XYZ file of N, CA, C and O in Angstrom:
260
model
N 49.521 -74.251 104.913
C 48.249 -73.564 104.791
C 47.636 -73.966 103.457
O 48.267 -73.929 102.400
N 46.160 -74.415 103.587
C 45.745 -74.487 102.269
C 44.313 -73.513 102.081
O 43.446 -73.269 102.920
N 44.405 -73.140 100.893
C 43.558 -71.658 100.802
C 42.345 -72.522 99.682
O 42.665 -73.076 98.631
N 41.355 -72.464 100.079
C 40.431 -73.392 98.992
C 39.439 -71.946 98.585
O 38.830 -71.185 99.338
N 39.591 -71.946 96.901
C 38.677 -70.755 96.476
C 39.379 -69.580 96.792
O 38.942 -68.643 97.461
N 40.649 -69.691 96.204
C 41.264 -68.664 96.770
C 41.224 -67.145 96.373
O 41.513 -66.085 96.928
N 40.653 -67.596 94.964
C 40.520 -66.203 93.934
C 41.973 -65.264 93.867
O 42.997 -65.587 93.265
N 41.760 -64.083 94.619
C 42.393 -63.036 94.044
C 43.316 -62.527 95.207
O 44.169 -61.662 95.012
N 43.028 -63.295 96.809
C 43.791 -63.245 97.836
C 44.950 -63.276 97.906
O 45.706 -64.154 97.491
N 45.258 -62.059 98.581
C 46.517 -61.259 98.856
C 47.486 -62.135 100.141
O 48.691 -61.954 100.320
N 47.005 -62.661 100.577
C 47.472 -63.286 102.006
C 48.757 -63.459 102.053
O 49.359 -62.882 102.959
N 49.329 -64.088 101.332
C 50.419 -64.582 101.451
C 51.732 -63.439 101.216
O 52.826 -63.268 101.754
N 51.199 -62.976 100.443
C 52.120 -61.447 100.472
C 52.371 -60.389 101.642
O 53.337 -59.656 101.854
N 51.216 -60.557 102.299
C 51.039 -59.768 103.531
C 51.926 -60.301 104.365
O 52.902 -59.710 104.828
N 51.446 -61.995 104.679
C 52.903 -62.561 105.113
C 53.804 -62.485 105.300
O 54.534 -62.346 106.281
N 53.901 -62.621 103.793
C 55.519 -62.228 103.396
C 56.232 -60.907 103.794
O 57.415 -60.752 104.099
N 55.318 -60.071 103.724
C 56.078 -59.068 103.445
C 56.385 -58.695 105.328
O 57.312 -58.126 105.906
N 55.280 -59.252 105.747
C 55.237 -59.363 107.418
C 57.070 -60.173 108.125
O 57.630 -60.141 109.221
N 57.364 -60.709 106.958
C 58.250 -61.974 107.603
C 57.567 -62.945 108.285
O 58.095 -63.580 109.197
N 56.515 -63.106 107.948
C 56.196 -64.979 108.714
C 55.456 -65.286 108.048
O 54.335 -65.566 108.473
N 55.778 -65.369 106.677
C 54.982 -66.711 105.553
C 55.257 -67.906 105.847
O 56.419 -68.272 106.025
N 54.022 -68.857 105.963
C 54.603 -70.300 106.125
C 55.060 -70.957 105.303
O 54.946 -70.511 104.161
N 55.628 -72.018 105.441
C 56.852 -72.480 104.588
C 56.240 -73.450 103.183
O 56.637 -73.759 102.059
N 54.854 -73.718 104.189
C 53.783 -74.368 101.915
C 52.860 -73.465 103.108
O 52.836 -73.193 104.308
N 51.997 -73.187 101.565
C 51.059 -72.386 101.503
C 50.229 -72.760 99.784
O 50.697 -72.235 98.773
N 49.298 -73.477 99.724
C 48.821 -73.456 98.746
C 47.675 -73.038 98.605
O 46.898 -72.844 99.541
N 47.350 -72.788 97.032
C 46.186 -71.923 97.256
C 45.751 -73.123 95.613
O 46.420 -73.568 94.681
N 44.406 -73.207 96.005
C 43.822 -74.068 94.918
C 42.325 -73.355 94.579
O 41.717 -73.108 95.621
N 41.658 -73.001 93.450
C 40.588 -72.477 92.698
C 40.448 -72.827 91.293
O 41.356 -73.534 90.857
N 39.317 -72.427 90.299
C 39.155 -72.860 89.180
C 40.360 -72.430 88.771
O 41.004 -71.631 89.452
N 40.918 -73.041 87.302
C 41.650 -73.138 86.572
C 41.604 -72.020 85.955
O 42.593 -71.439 85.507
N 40.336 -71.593 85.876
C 40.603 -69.960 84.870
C 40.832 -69.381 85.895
O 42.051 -69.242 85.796
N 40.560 -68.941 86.806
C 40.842 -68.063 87.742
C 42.412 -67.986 88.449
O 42.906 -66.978 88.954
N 43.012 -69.258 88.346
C 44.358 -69.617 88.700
C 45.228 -68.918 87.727
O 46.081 -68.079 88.017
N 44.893 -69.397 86.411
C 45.456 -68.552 85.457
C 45.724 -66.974 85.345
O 46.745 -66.361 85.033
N 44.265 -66.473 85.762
C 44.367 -65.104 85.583
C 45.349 -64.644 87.051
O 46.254 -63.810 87.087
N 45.000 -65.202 87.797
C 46.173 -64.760 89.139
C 47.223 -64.641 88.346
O 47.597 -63.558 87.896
N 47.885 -65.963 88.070
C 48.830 -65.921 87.770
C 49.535 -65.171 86.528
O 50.742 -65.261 86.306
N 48.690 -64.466 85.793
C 49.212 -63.787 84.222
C 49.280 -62.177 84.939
O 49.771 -61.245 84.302
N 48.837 -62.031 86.052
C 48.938 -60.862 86.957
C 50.095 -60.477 87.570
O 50.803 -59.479 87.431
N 50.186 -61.703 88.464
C 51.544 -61.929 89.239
C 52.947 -61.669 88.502
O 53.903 -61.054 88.974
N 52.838 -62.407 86.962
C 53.766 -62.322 85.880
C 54.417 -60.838 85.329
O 55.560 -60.472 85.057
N 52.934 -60.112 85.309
C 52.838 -58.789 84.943
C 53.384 -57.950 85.882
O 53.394 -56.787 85.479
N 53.858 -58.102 87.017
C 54.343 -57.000 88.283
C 55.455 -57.750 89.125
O 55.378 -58.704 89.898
N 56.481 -57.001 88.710
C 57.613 -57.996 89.158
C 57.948 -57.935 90.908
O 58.715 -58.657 91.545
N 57.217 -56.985 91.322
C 57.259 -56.643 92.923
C 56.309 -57.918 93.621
O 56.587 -58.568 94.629
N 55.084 -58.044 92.725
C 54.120 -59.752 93.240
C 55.630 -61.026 93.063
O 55.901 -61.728 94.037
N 56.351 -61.137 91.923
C 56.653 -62.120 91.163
C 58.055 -61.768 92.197
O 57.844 -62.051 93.377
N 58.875 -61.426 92.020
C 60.083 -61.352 93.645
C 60.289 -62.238 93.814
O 61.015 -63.099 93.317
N 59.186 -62.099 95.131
C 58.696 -63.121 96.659
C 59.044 -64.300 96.133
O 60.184 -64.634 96.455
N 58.537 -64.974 95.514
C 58.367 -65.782 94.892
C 59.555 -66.798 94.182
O 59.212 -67.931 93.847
N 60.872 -66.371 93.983
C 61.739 -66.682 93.513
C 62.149 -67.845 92.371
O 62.757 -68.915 92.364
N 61.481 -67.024 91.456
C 61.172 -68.090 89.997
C 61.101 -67.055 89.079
O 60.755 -65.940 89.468
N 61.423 -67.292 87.729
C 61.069 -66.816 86.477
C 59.777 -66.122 86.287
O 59.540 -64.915 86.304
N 59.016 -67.096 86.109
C 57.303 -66.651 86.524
C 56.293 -67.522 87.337
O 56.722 -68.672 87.427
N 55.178 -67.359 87.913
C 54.748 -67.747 88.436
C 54.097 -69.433 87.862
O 53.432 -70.306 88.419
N 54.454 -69.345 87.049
C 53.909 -70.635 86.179
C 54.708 -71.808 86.298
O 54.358 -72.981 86.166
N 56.260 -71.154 86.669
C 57.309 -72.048 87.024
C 57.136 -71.978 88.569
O 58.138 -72.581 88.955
N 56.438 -71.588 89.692
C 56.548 -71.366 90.531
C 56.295 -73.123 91.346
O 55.410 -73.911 91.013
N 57.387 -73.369 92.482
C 56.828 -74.724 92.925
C 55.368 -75.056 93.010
O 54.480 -74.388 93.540
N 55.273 -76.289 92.348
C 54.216 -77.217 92.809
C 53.614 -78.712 93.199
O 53.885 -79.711 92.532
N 53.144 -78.722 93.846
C 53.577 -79.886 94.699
C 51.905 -80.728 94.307
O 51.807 -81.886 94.712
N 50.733 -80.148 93.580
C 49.707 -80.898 93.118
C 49.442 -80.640 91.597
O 49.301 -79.499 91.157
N 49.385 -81.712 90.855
C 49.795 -81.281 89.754
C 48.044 -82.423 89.259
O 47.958 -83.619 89.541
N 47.285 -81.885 88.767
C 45.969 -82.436 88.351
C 46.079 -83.811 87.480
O 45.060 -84.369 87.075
């Protein structure tokens, strides 16, 4: 799944939490806005879990600018 402009979308959590997240799922938006997701995600360890990484900053990535 690729999420273009993804902002602040919850989706993948819903997913998740559904049991049927797909297996990539990327989500691509401005750089500030990526950031702030992500200093969020960092901040609440129930977002950061799922996820299975340190923080979301370490989180896989597979496009790297």
């Amino acid at each position: 799944v690729l999420v273009l402009g993804a902002g602040f979308d919850t989706t993948w959590w819903q997913l998740e939490q559904a049991g049927c997240a797909p297996t990539r799922y990327l989500e691509l938006d401005f750089q500030e806005v990526t950031q702030r997701k992500a200093s969020i995600i960092d901040s609440h360890p129930e977002l950061l879990q799922p996820l299975h990484c340190p923080s979301s900053q370490e989180a896989p990535q597979d496009f790297k600018p």
